[in-house]
CSV table of C-alpha atoms and ligand atoms in Angstrom, one decimal:
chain,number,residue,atom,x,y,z
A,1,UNK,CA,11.0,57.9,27.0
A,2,UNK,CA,7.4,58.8,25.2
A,3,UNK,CA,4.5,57.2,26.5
A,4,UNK,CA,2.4,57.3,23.9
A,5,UNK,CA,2.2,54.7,20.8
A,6,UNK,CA,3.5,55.4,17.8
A,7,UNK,CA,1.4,58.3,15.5
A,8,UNK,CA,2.9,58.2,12.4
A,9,UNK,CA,1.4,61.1,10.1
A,10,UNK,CA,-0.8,58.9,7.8
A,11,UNK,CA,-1.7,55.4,7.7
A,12,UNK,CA,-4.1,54.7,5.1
A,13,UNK,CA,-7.7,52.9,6.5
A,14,UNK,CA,-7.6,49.2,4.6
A,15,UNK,CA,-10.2,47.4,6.0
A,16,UNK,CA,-10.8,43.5,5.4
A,17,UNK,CA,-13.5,43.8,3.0
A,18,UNK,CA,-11.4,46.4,0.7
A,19,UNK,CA,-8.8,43.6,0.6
A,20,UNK,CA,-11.7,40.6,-0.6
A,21,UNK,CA,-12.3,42.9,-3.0
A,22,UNK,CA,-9.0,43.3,-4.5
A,23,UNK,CA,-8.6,39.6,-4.2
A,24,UNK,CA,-11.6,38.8,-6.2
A,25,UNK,CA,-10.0,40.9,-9.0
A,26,UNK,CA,-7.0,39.1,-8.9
A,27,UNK,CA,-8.1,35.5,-8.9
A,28,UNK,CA,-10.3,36.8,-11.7
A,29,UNK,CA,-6.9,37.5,-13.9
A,30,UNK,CA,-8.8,40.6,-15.2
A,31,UNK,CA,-6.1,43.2,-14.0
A,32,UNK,CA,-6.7,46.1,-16.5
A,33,UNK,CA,-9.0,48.6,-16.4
A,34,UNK,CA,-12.4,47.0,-16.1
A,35,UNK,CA,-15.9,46.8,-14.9
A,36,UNK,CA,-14.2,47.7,-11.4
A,37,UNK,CA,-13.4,50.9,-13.0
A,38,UNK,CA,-16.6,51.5,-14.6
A,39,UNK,CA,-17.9,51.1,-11.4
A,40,UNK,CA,-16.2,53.9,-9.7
A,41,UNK,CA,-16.4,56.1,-12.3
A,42,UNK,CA,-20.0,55.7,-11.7
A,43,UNK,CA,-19.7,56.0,-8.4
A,44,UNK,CA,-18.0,59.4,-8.2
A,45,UNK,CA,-20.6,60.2,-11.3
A,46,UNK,CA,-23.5,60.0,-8.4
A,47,UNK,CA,-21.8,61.3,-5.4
A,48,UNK,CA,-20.8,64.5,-7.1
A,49,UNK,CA,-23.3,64.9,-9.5
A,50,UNK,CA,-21.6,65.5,-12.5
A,51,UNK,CA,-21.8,64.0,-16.0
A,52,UNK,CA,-18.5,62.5,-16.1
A,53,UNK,CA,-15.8,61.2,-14.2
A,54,UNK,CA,-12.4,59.4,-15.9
A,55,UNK,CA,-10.3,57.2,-13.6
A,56,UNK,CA,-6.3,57.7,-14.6
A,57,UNK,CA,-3.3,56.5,-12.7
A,58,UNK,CA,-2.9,59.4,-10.5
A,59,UNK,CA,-3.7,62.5,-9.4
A,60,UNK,CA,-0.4,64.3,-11.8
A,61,UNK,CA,-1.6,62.4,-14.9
A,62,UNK,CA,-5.3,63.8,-14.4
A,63,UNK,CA,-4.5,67.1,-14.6
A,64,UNK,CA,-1.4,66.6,-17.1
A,65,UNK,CA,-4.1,64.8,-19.5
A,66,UNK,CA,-6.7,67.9,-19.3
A,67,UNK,CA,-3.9,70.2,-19.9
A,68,UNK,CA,-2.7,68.3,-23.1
A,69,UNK,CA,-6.5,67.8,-23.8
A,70,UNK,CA,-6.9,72.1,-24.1
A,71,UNK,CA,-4.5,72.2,-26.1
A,72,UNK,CA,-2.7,74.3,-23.5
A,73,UNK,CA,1.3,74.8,-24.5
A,74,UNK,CA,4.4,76.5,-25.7
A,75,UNK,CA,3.2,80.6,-24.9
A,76,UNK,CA,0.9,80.0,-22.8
A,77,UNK,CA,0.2,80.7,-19.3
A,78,UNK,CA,-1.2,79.0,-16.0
A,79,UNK,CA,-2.2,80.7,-13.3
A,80,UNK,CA,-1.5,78.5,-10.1
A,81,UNK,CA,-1.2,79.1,-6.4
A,82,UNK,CA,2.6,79.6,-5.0
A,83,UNK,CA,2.0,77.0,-2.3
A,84,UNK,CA,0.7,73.5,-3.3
A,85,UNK,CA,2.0,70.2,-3.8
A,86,UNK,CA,4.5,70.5,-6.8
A,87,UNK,CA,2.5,68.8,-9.4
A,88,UNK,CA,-0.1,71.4,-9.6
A,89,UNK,CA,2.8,73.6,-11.4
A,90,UNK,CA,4.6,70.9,-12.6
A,91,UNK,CA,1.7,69.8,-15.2
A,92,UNK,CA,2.0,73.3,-16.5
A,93,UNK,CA,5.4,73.1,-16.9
A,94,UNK,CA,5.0,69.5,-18.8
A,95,UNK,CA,3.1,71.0,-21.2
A,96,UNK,CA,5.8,73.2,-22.4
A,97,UNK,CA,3.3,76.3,-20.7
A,98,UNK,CA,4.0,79.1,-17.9
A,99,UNK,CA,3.1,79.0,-14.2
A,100,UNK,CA,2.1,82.3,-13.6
A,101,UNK,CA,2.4,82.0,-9.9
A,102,UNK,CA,-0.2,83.8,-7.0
A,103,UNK,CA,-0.1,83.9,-3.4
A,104,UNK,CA,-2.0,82.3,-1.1
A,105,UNK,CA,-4.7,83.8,1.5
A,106,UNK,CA,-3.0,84.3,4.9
A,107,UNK,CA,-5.7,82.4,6.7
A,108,UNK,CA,-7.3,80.1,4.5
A,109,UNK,CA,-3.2,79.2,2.5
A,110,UNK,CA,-5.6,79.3,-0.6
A,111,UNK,CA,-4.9,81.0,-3.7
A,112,UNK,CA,-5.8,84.9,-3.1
A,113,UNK,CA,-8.5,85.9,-4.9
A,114,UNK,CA,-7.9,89.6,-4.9
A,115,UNK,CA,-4.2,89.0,-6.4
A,116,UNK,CA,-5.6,87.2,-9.5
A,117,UNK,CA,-6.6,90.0,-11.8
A,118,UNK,CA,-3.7,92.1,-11.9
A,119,UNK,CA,-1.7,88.5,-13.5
A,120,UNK,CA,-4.4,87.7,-16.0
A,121,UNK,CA,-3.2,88.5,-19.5
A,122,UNK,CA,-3.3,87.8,-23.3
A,123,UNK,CA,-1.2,84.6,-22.8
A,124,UNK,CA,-3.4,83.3,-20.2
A,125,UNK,CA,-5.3,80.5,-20.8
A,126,UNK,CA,-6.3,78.4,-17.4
A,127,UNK,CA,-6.7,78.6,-14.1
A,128,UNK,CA,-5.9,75.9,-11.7
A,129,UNK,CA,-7.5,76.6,-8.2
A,130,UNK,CA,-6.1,73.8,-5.2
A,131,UNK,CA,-8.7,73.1,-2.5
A,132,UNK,CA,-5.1,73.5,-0.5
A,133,UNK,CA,-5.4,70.5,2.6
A,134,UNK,CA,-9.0,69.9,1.8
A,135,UNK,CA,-10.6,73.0,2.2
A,136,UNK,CA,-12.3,74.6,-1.0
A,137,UNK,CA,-10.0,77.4,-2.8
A,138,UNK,CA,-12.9,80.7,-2.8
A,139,UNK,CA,-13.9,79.2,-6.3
A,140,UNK,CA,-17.0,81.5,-6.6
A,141,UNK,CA,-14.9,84.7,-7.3
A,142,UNK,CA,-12.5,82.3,-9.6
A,143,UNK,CA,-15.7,81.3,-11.8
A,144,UNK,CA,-16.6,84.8,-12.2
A,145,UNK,CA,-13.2,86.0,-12.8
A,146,UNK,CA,-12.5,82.7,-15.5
A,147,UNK,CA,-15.9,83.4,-17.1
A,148,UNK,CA,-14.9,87.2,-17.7
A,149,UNK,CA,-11.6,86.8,-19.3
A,150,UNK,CA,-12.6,83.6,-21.2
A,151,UNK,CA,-10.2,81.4,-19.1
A,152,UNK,CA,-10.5,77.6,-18.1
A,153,UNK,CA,-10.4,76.2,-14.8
A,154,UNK,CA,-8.8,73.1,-13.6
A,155,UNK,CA,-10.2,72.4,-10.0
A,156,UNK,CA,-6.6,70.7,-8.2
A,157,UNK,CA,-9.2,68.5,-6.5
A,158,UNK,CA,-6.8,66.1,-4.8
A,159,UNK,CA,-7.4,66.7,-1.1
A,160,UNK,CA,-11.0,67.3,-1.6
A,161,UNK,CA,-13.4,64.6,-2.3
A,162,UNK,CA,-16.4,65.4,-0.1
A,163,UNK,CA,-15.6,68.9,0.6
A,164,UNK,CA,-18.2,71.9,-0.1
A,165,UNK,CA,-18.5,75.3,-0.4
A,166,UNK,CA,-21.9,76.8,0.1
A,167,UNK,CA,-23.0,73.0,0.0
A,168,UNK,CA,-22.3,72.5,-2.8
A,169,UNK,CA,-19.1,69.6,-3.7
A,170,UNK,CA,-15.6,70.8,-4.6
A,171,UNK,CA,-15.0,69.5,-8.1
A,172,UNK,CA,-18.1,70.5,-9.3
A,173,UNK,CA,-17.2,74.3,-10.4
A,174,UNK,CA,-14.6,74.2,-13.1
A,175,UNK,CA,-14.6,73.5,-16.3
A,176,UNK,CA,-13.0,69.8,-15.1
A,177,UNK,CA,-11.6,69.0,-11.8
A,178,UNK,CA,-8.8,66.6,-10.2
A,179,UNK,CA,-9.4,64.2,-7.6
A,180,UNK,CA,-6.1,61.7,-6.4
A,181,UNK,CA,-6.2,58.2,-4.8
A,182,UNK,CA,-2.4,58.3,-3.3
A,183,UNK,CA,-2.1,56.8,0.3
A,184,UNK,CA,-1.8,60.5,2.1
A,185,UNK,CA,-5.5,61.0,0.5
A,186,UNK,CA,-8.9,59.9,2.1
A,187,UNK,CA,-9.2,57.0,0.1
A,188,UNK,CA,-7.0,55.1,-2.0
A,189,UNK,CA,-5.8,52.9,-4.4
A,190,UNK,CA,-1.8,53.5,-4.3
A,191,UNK,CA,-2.1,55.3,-7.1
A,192,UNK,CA,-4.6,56.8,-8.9
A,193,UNK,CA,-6.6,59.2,-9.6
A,194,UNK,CA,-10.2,60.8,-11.4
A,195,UNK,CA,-11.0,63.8,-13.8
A,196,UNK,CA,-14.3,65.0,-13.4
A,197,UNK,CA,-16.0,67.1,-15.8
A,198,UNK,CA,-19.7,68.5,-17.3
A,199,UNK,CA,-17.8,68.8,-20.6
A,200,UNK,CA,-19.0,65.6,-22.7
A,201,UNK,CA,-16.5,66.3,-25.8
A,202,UNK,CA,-13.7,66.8,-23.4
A,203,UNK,CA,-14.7,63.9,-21.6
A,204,UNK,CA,-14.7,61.6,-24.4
A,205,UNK,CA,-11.2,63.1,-25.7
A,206,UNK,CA,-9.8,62.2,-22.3
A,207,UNK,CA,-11.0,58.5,-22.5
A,208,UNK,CA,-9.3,57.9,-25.9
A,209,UNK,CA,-6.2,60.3,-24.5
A,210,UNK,CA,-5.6,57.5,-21.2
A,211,UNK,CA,-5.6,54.8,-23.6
A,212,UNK,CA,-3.2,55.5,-26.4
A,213,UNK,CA,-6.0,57.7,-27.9
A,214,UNK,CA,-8.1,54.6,-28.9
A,215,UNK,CA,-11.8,55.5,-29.7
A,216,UNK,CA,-14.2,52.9,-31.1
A,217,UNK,CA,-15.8,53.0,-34.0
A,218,UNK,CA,-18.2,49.9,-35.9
A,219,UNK,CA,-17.0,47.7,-33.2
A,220,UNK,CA,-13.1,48.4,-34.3
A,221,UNK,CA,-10.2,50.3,-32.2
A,222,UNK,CA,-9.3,53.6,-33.9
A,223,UNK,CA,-6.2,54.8,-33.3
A,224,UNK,CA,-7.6,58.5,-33.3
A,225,UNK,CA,-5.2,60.2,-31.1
A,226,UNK,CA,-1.4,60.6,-29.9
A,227,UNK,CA,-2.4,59.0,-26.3
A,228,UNK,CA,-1.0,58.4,-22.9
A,229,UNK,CA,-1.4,55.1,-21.0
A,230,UNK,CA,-2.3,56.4,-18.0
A,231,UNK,CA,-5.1,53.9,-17.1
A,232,UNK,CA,-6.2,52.5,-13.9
A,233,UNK,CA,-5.6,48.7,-13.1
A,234,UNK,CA,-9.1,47.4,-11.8
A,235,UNK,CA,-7.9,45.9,-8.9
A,236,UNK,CA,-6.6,49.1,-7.5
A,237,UNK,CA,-10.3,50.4,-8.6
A,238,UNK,CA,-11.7,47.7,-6.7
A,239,UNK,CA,-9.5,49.0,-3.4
A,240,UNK,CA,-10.5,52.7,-3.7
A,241,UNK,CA,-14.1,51.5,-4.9
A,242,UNK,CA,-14.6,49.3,-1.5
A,243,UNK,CA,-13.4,52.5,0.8
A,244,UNK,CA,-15.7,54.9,-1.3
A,245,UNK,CA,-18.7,53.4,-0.4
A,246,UNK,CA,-18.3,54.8,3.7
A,247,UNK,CA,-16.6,58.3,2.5
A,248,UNK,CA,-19.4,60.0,4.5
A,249,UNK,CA,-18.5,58.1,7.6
A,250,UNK,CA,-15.2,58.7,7.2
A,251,UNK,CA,-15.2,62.4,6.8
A,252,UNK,CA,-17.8,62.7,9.6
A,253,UNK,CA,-15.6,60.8,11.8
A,254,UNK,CA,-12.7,62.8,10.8
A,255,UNK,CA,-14.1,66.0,11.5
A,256,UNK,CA,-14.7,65.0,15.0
A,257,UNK,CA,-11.3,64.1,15.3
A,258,UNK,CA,-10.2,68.2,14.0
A,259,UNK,CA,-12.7,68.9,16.9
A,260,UNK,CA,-10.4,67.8,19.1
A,261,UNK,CA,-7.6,69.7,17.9
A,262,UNK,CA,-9.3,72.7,18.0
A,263,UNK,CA,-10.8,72.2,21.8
A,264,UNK,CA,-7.0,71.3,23.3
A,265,UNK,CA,-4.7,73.8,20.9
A,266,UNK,CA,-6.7,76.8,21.3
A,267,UNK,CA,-4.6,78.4,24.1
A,268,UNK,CA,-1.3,78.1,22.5
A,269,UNK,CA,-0.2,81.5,21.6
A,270,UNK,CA,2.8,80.2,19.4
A,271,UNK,CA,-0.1,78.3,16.9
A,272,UNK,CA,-2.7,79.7,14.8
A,273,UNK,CA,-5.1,77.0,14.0
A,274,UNK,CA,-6.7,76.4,10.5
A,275,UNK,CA,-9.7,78.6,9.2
A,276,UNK,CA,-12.7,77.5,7.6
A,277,UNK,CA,-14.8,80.3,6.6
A,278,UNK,CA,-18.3,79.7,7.8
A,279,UNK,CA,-19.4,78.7,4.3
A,280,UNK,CA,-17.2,75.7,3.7
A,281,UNK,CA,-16.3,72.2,4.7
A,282,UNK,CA,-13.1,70.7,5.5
A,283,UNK,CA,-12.2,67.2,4.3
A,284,UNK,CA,-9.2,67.3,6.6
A,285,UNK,CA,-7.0,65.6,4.5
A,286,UNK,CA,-4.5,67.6,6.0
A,287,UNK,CA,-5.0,69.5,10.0
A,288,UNK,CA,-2.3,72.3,9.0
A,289,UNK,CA,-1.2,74.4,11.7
A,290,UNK,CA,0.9,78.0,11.4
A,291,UNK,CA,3.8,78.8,14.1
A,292,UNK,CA,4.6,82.2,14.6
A,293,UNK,CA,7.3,83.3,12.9
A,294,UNK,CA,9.9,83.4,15.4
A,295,UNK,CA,9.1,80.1,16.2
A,296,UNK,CA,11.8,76.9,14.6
A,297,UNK,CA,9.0,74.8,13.1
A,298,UNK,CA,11.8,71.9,12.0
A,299,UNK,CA,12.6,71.9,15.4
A,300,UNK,CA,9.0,71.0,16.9
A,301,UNK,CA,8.7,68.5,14.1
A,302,UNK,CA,12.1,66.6,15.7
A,303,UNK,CA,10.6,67.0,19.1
A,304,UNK,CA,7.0,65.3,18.1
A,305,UNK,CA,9.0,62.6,16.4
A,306,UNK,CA,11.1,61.8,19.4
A,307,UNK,CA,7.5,61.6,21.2
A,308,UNK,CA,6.8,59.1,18.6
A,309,UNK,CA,4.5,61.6,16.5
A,310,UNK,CA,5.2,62.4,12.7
A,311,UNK,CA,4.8,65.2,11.5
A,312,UNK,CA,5.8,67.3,8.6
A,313,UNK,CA,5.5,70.4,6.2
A,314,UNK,CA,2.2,71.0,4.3
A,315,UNK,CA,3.2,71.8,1.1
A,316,UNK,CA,5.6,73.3,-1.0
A,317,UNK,CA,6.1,77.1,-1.7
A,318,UNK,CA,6.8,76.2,-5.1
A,319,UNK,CA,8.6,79.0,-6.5
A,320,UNK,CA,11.1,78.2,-3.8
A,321,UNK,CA,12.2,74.7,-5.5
A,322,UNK,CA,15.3,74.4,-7.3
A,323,UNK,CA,13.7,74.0,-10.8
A,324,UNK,CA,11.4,76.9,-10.2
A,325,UNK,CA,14.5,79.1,-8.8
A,326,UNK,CA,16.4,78.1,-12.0
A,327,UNK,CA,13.3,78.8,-14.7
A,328,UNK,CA,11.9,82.3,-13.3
A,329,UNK,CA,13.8,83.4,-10.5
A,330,UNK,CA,11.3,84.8,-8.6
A,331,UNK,CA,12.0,86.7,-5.0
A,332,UNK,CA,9.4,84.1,-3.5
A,333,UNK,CA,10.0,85.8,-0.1
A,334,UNK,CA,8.8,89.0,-1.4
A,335,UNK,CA,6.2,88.1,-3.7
A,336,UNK,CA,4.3,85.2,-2.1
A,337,UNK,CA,5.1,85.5,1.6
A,338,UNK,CA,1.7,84.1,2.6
A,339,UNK,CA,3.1,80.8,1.2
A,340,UNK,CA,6.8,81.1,1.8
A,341,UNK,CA,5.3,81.7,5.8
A,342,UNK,CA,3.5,78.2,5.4
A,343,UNK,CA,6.3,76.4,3.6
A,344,UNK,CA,8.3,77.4,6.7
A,345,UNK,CA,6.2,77.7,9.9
A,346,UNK,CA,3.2,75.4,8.3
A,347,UNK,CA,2.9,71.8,10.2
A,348,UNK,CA,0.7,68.8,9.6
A,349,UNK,CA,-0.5,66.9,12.3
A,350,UNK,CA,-1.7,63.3,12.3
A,351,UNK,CA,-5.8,62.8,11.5
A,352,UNK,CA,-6.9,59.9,10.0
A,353,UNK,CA,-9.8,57.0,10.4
A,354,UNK,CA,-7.5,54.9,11.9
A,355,UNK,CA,-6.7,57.3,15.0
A,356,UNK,CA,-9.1,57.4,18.1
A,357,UNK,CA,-10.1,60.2,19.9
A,358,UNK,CA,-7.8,59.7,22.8
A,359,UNK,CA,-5.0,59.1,20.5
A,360,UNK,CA,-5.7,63.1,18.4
A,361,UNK,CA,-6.0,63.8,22.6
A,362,UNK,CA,-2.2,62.4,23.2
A,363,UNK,CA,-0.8,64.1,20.1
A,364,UNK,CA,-2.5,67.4,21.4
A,365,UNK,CA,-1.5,67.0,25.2
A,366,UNK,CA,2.2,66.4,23.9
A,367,UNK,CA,2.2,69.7,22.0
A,368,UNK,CA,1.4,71.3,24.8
A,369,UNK,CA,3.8,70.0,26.7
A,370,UNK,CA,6.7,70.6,24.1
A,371,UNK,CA,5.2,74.6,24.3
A,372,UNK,CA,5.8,74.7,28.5
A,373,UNK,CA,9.0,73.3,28.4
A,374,UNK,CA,10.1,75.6,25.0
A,375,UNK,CA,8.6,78.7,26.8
A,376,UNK,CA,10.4,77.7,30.3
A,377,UNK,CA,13.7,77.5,28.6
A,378,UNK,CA,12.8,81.0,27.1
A,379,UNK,CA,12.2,82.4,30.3
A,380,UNK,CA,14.9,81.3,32.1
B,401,LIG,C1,-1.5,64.7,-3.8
B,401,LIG,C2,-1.6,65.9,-4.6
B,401,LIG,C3,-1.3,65.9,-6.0
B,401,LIG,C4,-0.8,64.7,-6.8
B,401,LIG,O1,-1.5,63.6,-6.7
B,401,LIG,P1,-0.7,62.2,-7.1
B,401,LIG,O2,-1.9,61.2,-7.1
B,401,LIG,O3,0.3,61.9,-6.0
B,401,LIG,O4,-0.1,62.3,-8.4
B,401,LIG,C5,-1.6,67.1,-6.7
B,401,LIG,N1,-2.0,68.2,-6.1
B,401,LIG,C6,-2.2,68.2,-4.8
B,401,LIG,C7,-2.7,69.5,-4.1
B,401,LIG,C8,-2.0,67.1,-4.0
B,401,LIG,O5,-2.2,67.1,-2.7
């Protein structure tokens, strides 16, 4: 039997206060997006330092409504990242576009830079970066390269609210970025999600586009636009609102906790632990280890569940999904092995605010333990 508690993979952090707050909204009756909305629009407005921000239901609508908003559709092409979570692809395909799929750096499981170029063409029109687990995509290069050939970026921001490159905040580079609010993210609101972007005109498009494309004009509600309702209720503004205001703490806190990690999983030869070039920092919305490839990763995850632990896959290698196989038939293996390797040997392990130290220590303690008695069998 495991002696350790129960670690499931992700709990989200709801502390007493975040649930007054969502109780004030309720006995207020005011459910629909609000003043608590306003509020953390404002408040993501500060913290990044940028011009706009547009709460929408969640993370997939953000980036489906800035698609729709450029116009982006039938003959056109999206460059994207072969490993992400779906969405980032499936957007592209939502709009009746192309993913033009690229694979991912071998160490950093962000989309390779040097493999971009060769897949830019006439038909492209965007780029959509992913800040894969919460570390920044090399978005530097991806400017430069977007500026030269006239293309649009679309930061997939989702796992990285608070992380930097060169200090400065992903979400802040592209032309508009992503941020989501589902329970697996720092903070949450169940669902939800926010578009950041510099752009004013776009800004103002995608606030008439979440609301049934309503502007206001004299005082009167214009129907202006073909919209979406993909709004935010304001109590589930109010819930991600009341986290927001410790984010700092909370990704301080949970870069200790990767600290951890790193000091007890360092001698396992079967485990590469993750990268962070020296100008970056992590978020750690995900702690995403690599096994080599002779190791059976599905196995380890049923091991670290019987221990009590959960665990799972990163993300998907998304050429490798059934609707993916069907539309482009790709030889994933061949042509994005960097992600096909994570999709298969790639495991998440527990880190969140509502771990301790000693509990990151028992996860760690038990992989090692799981590695002696797997290496024993092999050498007996
Ligand atoms: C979570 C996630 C999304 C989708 O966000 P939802 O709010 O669940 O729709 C998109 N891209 C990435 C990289 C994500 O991790």
């Amino acid at each position: 039997m495991s002696n350790i508690k129960n670690i499931p993979l992700m709990i989200p952090d709801i502390q007493p206060q975040d649930i007054e707050a969502v109780v004030k909204v309720l006995q207020s009756g005011m459910l629909i997006q609000g003043v608590n909305v306003d509020n953390l629009e404002i408040a993501i407005q500060n913290y990044l330092s940028v011009k706009n921000a547009i709460a929408v239901s969640n993370g997939t609508a953000t980036m489906h409504l800035v698609l729709h908003a450029w116009g982006i559709g039938k003959g056109d092409e999206v460059i994207v990242p072969a490993l992400s979570y779906v969405a980032t692809a499936n957007v592209v395909e939502l709009v009746g576009a192309t993913s033009v799929f690229i694979d991912v750096d071998e160490n950093t499981f962000t989309i390779d830079i040097q493999k971009i170029e060769a897949a830019i063409g006439p038909k492209t029109k965007a780029i959509i970066p992913v800040h894969e687990f919460g570390l920044c995509a090399n978005i530097e290069p991806i400017i430069e390269l977007a500026k030269k050939y006239n293309l649009l970026v679309l930061e997939d921001a989702a796992c990285a609210l608070g992380a930097t490159s060169n200090g400065k905040f992903a979400g802040t580079f592209g032309d508009a970025a992503s941020f989501s609010f589902h329970p697996r993210k720092a903070i949450t609101s169940g669902e939800g999600g926010m578009i950041v972007t510099n752009n004013d005109t776009l800004a103002k498009q995608l606030r008439a586009l979440r609301n049934h494309g309503i502007e206001m004009e004299s005082g009167k509600m214009e129907f202006n636009f073909a919209g979406f309702n993909y709004r935010m209720t304001d109590f589930q503004a109010a819930l991600v609102l009341s986290q927001f205001h410790r984010i700092e703490a909370t990704l301080t806190y949970k870069r200790e906790l990767a600290e951890i990690y790193y000091a007890n999983l360092n001698n396992i030869s079967d485990i590469v632990l993750p990268h962070v070039p020296e100008k970056m920092e992590h978020t750690w919305q995900s702690f995403h280890i690599l096994f080599s490839d002779s190791v059976d990763r599905d196995s380890w995850i049923k091991d670290l569940k019987l221990k009590g632990i959960g665990t799972n896959y990163g993300a998907q290698c998304i050429p490798a999904q059934r609707y993916y196989i069907d539309k482009y038939n790709l030889d994933y293996k061949t042509l994005f092995p960097n992600a096909y390797r994570a999709y298969t040997k790639g495991l998440v392990l527990p880190l969140y605010e509502k771990l301790s130290k000693e509990d990151i220590k028992s996860v760690a303690v038990e992989i090692q333990k799981i590695d002696e008695a797997k290496n024993t069998l092999i050498s007996l």
